[in-house]
PDB file of C-alpha atoms in Angstrom:
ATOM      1  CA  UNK A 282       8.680   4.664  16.868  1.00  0.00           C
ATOM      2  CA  UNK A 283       5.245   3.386  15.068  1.00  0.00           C
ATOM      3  CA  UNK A 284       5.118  -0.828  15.026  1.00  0.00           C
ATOM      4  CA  UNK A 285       2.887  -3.174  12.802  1.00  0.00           C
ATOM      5  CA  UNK A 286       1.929  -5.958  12.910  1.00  0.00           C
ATOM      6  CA  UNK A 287       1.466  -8.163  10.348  1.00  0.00           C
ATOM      7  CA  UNK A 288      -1.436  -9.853  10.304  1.00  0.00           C
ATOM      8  CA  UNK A 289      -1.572 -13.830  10.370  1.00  0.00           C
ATOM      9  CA  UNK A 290      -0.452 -15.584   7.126  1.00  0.00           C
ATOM     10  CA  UNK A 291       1.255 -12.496   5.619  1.00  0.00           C
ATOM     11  CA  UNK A 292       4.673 -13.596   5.191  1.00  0.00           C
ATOM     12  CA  UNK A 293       5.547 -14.398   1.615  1.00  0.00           C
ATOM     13  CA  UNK A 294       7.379 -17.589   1.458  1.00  0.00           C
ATOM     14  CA  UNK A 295       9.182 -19.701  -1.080  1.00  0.00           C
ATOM     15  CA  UNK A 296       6.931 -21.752  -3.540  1.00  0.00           C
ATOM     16  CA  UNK A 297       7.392 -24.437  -5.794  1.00  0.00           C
ATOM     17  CA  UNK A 298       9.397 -24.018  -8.968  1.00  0.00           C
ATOM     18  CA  UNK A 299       8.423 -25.971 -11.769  1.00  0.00           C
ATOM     19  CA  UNK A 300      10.729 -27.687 -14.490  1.00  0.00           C
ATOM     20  CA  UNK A 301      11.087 -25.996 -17.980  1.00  0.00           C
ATOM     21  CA  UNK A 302       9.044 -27.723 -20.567  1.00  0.00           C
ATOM     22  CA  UNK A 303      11.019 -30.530 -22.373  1.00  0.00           C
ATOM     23  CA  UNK A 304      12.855 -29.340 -25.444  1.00  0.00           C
ATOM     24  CA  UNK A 305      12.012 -25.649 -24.847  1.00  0.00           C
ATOM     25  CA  UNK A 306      14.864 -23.444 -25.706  1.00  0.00           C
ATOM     26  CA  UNK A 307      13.354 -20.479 -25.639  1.00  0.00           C
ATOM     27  CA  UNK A 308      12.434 -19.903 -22.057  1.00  0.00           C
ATOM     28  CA  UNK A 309      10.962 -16.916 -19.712  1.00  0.00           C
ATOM     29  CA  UNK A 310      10.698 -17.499 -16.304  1.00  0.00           C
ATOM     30  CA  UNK A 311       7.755 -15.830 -14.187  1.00  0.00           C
ATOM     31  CA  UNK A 312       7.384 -15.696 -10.680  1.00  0.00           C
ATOM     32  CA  UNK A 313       3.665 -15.558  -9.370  1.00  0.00           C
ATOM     33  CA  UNK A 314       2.286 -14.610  -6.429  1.00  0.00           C
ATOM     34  CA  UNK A 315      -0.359 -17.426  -4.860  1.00  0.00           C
ATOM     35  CA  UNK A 316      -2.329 -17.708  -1.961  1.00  0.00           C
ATOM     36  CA  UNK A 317      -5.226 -19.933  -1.379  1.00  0.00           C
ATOM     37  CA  UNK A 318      -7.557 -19.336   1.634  1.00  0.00           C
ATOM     38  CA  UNK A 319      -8.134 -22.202   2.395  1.00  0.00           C
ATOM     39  CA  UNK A 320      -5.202 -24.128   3.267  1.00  0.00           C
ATOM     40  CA  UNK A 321      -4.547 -22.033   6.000  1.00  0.00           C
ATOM     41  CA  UNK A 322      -0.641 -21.445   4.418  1.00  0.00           C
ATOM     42  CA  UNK A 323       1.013 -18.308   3.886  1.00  0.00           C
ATOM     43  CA  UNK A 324       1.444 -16.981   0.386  1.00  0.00           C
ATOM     44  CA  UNK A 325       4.090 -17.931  -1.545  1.00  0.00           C
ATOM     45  CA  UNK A 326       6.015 -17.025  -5.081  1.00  0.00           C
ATOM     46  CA  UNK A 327       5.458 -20.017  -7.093  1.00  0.00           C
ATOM     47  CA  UNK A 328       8.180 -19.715 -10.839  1.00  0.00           C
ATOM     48  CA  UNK A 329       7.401 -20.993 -13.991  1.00  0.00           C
ATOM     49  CA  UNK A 330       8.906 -21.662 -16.818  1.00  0.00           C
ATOM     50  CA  UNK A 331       7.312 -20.705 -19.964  1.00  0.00           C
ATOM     51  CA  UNK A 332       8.768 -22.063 -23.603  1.00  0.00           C
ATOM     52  CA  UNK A 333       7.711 -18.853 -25.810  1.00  0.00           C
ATOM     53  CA  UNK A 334       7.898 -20.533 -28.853  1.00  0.00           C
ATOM     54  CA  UNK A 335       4.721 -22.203 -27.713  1.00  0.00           C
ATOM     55  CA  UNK A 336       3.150 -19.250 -26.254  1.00  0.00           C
ATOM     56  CA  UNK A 337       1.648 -15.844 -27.033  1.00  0.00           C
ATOM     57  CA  UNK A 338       3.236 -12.397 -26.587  1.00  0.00           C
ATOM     58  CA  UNK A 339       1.120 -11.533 -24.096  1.00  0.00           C
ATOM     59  CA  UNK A 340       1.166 -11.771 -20.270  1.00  0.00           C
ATOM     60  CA  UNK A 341      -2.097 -12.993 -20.279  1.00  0.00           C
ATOM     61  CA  UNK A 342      -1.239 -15.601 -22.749  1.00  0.00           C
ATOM     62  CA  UNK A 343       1.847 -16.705 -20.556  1.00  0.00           C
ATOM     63  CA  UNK A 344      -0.772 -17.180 -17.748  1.00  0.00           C
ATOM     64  CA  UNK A 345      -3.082 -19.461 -19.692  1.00  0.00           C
ATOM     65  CA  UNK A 346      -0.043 -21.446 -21.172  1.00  0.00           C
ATOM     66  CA  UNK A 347       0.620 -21.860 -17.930  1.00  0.00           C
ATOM     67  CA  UNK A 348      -3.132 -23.100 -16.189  1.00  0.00           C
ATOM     68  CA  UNK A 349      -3.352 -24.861 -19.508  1.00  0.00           C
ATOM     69  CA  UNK A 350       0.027 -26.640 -19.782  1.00  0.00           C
ATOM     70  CA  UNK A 351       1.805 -26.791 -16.341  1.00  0.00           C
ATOM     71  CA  UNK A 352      -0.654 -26.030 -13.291  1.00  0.00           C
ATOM     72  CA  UNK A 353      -4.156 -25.814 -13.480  1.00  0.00           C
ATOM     73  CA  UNK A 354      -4.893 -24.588 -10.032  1.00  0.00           C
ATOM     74  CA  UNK A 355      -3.754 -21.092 -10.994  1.00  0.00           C
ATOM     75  CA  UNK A 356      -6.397 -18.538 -10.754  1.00  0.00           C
ATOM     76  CA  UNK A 357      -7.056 -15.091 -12.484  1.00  0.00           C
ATOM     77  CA  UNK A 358      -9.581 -13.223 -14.187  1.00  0.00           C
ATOM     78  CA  UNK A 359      -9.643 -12.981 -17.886  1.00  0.00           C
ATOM     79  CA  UNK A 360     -12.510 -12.385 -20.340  1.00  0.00           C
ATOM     80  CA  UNK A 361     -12.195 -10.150 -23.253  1.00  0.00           C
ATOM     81  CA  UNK A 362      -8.366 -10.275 -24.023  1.00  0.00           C
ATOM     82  CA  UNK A 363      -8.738  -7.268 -26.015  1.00  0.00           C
ATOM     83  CA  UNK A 364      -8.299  -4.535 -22.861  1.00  0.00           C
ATOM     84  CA  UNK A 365     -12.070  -3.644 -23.310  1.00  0.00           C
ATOM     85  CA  UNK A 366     -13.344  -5.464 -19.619  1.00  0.00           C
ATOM     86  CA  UNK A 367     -10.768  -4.644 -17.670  1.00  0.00           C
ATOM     87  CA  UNK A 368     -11.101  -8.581 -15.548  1.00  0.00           C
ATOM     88  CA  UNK A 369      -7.372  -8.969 -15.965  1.00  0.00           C
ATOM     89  CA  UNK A 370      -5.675  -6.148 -13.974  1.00  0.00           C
ATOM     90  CA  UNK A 371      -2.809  -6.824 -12.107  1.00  0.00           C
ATOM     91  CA  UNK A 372       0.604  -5.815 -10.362  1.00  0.00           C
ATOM     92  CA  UNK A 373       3.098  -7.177 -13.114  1.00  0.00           C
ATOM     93  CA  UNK A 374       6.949  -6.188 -12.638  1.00  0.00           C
ATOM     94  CA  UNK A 375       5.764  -3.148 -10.219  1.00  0.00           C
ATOM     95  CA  UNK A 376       3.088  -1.730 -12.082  1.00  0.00           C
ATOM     96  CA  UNK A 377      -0.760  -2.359 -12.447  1.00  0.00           C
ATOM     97  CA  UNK A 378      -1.590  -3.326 -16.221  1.00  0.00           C
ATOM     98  CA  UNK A 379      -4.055  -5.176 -17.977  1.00  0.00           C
ATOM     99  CA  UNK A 380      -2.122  -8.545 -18.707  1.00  0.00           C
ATOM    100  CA  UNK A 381      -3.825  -9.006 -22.241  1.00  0.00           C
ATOM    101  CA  UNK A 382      -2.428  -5.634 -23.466  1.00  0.00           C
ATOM    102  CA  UNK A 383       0.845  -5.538 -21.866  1.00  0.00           C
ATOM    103  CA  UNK A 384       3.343  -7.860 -23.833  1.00  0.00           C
ATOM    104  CA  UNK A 385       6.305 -10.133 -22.419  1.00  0.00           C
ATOM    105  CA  UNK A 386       9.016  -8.044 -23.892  1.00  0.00           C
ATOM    106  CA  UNK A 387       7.581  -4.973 -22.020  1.00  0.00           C
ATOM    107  CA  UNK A 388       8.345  -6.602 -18.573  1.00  0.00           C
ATOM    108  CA  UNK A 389      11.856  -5.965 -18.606  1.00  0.00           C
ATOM    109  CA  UNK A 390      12.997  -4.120 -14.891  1.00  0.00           C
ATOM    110  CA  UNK A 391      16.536  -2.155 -15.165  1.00  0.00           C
ATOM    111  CA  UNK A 392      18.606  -3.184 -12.596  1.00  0.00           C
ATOM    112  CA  UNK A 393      18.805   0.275 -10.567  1.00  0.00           C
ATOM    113  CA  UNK A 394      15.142   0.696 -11.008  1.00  0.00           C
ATOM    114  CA  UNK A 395      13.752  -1.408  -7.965  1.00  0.00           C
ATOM    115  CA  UNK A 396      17.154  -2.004  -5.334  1.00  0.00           C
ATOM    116  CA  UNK A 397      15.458  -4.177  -3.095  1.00  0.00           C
ATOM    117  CA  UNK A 398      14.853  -6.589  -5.363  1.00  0.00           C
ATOM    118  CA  UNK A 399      16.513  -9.813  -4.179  1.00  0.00           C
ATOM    119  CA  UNK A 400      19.470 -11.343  -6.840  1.00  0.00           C
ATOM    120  CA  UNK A 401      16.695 -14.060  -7.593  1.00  0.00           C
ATOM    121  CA  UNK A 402      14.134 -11.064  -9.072  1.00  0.00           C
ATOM    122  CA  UNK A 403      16.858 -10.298 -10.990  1.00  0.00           C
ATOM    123  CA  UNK A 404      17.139 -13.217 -13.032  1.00  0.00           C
ATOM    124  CA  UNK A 405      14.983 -12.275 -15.714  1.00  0.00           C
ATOM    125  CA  UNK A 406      11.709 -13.501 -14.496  1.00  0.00           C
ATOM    126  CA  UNK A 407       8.230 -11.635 -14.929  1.00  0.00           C
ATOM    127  CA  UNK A 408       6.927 -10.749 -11.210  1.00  0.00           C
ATOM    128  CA  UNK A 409       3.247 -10.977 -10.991  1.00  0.00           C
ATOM    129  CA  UNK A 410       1.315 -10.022  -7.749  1.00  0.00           C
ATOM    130  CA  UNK A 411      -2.679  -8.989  -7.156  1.00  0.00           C
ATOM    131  CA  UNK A 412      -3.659  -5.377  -7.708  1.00  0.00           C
ATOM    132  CA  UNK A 413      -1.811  -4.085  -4.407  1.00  0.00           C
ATOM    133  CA  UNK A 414      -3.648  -2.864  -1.295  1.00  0.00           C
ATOM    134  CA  UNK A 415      -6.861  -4.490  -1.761  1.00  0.00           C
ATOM    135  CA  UNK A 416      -7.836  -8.145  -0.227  1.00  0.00           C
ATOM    136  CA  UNK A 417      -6.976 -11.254  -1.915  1.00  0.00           C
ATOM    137  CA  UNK A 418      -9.522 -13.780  -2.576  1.00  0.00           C
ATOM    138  CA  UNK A 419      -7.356 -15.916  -4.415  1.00  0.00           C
ATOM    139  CA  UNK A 420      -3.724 -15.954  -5.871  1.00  0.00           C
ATOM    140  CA  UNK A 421      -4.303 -13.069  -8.836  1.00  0.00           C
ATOM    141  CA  UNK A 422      -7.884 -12.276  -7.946  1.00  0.00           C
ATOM    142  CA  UNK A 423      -8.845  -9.177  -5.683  1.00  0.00           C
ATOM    143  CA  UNK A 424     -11.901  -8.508  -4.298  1.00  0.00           C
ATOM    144  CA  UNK A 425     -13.519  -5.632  -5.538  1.00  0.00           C
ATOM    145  CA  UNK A 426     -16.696  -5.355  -3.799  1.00  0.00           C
ATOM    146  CA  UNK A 427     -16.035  -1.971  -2.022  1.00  0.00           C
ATOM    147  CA  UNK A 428     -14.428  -0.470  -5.402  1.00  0.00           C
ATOM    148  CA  UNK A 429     -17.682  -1.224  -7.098  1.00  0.00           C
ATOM    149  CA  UNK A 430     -19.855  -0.025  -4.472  1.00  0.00           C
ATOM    150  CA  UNK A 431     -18.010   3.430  -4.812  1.00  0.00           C
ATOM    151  CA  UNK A 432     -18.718   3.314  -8.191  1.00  0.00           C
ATOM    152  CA  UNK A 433     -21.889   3.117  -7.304  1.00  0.00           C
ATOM    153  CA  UNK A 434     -22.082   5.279  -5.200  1.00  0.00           C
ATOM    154  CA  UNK A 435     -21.610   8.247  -7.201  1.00  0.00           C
ATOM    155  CA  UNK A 436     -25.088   7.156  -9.308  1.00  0.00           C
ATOM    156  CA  UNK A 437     -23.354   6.627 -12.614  1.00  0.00           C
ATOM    157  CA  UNK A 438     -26.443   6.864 -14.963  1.00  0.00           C
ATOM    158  CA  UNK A 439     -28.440  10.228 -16.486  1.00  0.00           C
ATOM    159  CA  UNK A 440     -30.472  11.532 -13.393  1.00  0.00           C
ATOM    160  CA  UNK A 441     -33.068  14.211 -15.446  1.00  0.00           C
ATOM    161  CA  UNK A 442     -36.473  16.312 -14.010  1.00  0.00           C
ATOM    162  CA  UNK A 443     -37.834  16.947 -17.357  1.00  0.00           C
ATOM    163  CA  UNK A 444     -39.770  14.519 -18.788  1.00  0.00           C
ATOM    164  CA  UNK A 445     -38.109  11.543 -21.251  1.00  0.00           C
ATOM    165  CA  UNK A 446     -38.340  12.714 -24.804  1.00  0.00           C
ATOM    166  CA  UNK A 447     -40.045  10.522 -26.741  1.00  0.00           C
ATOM    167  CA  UNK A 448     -37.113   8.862 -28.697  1.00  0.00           C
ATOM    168  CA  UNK A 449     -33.314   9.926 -27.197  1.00  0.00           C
ATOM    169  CA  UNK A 450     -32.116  12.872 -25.586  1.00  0.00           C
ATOM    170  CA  UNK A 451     -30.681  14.675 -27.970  1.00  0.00           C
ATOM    171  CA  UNK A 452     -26.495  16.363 -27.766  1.00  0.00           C
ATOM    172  CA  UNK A 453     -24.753  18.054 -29.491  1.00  0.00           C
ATOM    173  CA  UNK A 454     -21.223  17.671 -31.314  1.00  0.00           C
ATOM    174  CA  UNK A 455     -19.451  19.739 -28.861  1.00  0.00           C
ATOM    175  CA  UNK A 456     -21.147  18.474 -25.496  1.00  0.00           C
ATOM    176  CA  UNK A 457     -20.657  15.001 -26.647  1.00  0.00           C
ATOM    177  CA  UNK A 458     -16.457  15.490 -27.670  1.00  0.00           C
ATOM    178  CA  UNK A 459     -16.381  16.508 -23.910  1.00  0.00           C
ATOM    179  CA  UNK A 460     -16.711  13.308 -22.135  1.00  0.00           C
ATOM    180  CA  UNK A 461     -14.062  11.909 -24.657  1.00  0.00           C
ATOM    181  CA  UNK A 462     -11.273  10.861 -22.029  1.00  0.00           C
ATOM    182  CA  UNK A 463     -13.953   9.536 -19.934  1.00  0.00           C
ATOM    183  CA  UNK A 464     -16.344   7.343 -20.869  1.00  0.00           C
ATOM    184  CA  UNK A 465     -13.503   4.704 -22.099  1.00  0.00           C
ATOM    185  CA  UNK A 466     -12.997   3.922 -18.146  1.00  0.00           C
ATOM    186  CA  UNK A 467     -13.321   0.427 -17.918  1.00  0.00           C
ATOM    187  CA  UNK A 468     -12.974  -0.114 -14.624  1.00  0.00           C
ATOM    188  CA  UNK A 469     -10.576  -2.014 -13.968  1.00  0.00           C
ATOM    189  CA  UNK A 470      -9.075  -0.626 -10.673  1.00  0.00           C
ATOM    190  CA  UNK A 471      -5.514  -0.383 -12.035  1.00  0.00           C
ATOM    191  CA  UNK A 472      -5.557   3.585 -11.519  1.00  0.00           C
ATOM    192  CA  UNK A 473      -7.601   3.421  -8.372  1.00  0.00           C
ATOM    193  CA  UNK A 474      -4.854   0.487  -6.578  1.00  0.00           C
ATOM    194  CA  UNK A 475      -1.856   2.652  -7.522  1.00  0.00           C
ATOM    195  CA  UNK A 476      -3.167   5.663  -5.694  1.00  0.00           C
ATOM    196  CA  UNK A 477      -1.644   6.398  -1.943  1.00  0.00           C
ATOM    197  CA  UNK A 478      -4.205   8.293  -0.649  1.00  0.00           C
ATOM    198  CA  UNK A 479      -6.490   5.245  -1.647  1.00  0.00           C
ATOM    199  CA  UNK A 480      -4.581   2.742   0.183  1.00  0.00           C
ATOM    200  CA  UNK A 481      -4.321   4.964   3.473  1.00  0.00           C
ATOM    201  CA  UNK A 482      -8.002   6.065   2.955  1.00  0.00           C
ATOM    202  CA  UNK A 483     -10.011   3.542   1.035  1.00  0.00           C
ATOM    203  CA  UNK A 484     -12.787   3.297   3.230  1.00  0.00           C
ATOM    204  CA  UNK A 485     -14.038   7.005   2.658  1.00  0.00           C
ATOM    205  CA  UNK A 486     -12.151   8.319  -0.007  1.00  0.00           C
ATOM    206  CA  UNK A 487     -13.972   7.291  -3.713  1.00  0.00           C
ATOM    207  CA  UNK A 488     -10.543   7.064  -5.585  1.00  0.00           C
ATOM    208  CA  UNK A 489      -9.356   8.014  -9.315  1.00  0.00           C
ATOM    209  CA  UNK A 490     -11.906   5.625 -10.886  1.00  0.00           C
ATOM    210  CA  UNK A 491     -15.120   6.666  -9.423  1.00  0.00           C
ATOM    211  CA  UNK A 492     -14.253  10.975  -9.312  1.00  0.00           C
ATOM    212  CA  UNK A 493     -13.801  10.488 -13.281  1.00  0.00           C
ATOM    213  CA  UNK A 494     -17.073   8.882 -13.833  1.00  0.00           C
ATOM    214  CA  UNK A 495     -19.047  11.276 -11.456  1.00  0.00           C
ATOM    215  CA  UNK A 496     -17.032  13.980 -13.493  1.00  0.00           C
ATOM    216  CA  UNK A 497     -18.174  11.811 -16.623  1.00  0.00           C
ATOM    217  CA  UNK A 498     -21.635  12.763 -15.455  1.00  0.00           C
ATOM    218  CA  UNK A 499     -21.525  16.421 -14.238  1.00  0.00           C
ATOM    219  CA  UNK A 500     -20.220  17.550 -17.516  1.00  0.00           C
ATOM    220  CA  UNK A 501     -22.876  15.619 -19.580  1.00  0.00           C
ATOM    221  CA  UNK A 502     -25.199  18.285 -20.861  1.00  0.00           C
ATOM    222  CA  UNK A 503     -28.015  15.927 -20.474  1.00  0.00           C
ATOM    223  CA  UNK A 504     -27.590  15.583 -16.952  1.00  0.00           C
ATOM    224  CA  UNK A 505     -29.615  17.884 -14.270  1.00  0.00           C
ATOM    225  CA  UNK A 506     -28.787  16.938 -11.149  1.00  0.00           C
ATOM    226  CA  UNK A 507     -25.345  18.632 -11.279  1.00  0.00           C
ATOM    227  CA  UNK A 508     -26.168  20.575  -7.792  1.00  0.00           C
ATOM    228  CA  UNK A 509     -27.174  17.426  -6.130  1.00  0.00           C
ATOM    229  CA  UNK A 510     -24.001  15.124  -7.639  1.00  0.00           C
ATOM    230  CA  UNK A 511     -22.008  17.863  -6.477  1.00  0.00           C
ATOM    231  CA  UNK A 512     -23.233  18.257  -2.963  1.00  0.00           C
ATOM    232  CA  UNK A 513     -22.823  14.819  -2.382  1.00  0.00           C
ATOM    233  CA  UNK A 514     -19.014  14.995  -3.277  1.00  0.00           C
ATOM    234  CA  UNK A 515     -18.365  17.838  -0.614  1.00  0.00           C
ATOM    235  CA  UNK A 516     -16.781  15.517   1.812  1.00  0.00           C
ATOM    236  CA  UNK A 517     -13.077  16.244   3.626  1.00  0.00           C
ATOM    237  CA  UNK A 518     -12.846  12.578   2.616  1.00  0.00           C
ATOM    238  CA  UNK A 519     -14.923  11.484  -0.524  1.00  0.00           C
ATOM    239  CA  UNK A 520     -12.869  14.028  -3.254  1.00  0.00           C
ATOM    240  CA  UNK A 521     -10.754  16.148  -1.318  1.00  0.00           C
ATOM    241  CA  UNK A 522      -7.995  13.070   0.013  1.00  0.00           C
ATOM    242  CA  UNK A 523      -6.421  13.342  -3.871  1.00  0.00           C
ATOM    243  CA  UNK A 524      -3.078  14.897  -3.647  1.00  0.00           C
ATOM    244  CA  UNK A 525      -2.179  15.078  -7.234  1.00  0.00           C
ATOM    245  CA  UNK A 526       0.189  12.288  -7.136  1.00  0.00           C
ATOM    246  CA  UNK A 527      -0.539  11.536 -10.718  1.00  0.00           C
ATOM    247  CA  UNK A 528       0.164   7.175 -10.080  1.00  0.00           C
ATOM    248  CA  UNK A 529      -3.162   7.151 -11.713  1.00  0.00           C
ATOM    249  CA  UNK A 530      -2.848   8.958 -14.888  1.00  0.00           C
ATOM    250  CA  UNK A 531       0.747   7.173 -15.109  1.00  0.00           C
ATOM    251  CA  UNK A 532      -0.823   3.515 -14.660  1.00  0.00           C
ATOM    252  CA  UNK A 533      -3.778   3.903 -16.795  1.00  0.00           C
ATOM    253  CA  UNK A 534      -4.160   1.063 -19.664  1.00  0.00           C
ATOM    254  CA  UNK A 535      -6.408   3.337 -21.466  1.00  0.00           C
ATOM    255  CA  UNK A 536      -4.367   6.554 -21.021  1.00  0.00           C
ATOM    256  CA  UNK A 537      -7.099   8.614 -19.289  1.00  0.00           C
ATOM    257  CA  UNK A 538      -6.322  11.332 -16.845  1.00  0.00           C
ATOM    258  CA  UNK A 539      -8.294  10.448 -13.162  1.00  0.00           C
ATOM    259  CA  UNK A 540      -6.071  13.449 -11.815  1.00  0.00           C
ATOM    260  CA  UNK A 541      -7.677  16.087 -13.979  1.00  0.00           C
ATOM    261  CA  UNK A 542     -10.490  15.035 -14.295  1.00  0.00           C
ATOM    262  CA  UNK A 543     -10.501  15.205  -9.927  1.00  0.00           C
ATOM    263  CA  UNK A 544      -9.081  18.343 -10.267  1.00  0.00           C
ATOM    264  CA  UNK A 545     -12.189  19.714 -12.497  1.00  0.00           C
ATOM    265  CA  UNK A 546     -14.247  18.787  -9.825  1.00  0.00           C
ATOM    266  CA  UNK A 547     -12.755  20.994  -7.397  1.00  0.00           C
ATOM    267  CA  UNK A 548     -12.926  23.690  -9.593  1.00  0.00           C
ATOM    268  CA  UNK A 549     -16.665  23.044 -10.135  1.00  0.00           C
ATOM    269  CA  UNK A 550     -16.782  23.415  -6.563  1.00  0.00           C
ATOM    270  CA  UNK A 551     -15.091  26.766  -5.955  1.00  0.00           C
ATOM    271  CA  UNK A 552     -17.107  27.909  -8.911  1.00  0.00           C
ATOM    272  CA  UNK A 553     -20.430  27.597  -6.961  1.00  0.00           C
ATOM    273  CA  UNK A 554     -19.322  28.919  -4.182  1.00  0.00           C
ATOM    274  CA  UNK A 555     -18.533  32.117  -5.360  1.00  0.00           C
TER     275      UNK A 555
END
């Protein structure tokens, strides 16, 4: 039978619990995951108790009352607030979500729907962890560098042989209405974190996010380096490790489709080859 190993510091323990504001009746309780690097402490679940009469609807805005009002050493990302930059994805009650577009009353787990969730879970409270499967810097904040390199990787920008027009080059109607469902990824990992064959295979495989914007780019009918883009996708590893789980069309804030848009790659693929 297979053993692991935890590594050091990866036991979640028991944080601090802080009082409920005075004269709040309106309470909801969150429990967030933190972890500071450089204490040398394991992570721990710290709760909070937020008076919602003095807050937001938003998750995000329970996270600010919080760093505002109880404990300023929280840390997250946050810019836009408006689920346009994507800085605020994160693992709240068991799914990845932008916190500025998912509200409070959303975060409501069923009972039966996570069993191994200990009688405290169950209390009510808002569970809020990192995007999963991808290393901590800091209590909410993941570090991204190797999802943004795979962006990058795929050469997300028009690659042409013909020489620049003088103004714009020009589409049409139709070739423009097919990158709808694409170009409004905003990369903000949630899609990419949820996916299995990521977490097993991050290192090689280029996940949901980055396979819809190279598909984002073979499709544009501006683009000609389709044979190239294509050729540097043929890897056992770099497409081919999607199973069609589908976690990433189901976890998108933006309601794209990673999964399809992977699977119109493949096609593309066995296309040329015959």
């Amino acid at each position: 039978m297979a053993q692991f190993n935890l590594p050091k510091n990866s036991q979640v323990t028991e944080g601090k619990s802080w009082p409920a504001p005075e004269g709040a009746r309106n309470l909801q309780v969150f429990r967030i995951y933190r972890w500071n690097p450089d204490d040398g402490k394991n992570p721990r679940i710290d709760t909070y108790r937020v008076d919602r009469d003095d807050c937001g609807p938003m998750v995000l805005d329970a996270l600010l009352w919080i760093k505002n009002k109880v404990d300023p050493t929280l840390v997250f990302r946050r810019s836009c607030r408006e689920g346009i930059c994507g800085s605020c994805a994160m693992n709240i009650e068991g799914q990845n979500a932008l916190a500025c577009t998912m509200g409070i009353d959303e975060c409501r787990t069923p009972d039966n729907a996570l069993p191994f969730l200990t009688r405290k879970d169950k209390d009510g409270a808002v569970r809020i962890y990192p995007l999963p499967h991808m290393p901590v810097l800091k209590d909410l904040v993941p570090d991204l560098t190797n999802f943004y390199a795979q962006h990058a990787a795929i050469e997300p920008w028009l690659q042409t042989e013909t020489p620049s027009p003088e103004k714009e080059w020009k589409q049409t109607p139709e070739d423009r209405a097919r990158l709808d469902g694409l170009y409004e990824c905003i990369l903000c990992a949630c899609c990419t974190t949820s996916c299995p064959s990521y977490w097993w295979n991050g290192d090689k495989f280029l996940g949901p996010a980055a396979l819809l914007q190279a598909y984002r780019w073979l499709i544009d009918s501006r683009d000609e380096n389709t044979g190239e883009r294509l050729d540097a996708l043929h890897d056992p590893f770099r497409l081919y490790r999607c199973h069609t789980i589908m976690n990433c069309a189901n976890t998108c804030p933006k309601n794209l489709n990673p999964a399809k848009a992977i699977a119109e790659i493949k096609k593309m693929m066995v296309e040329r080859a015959v």
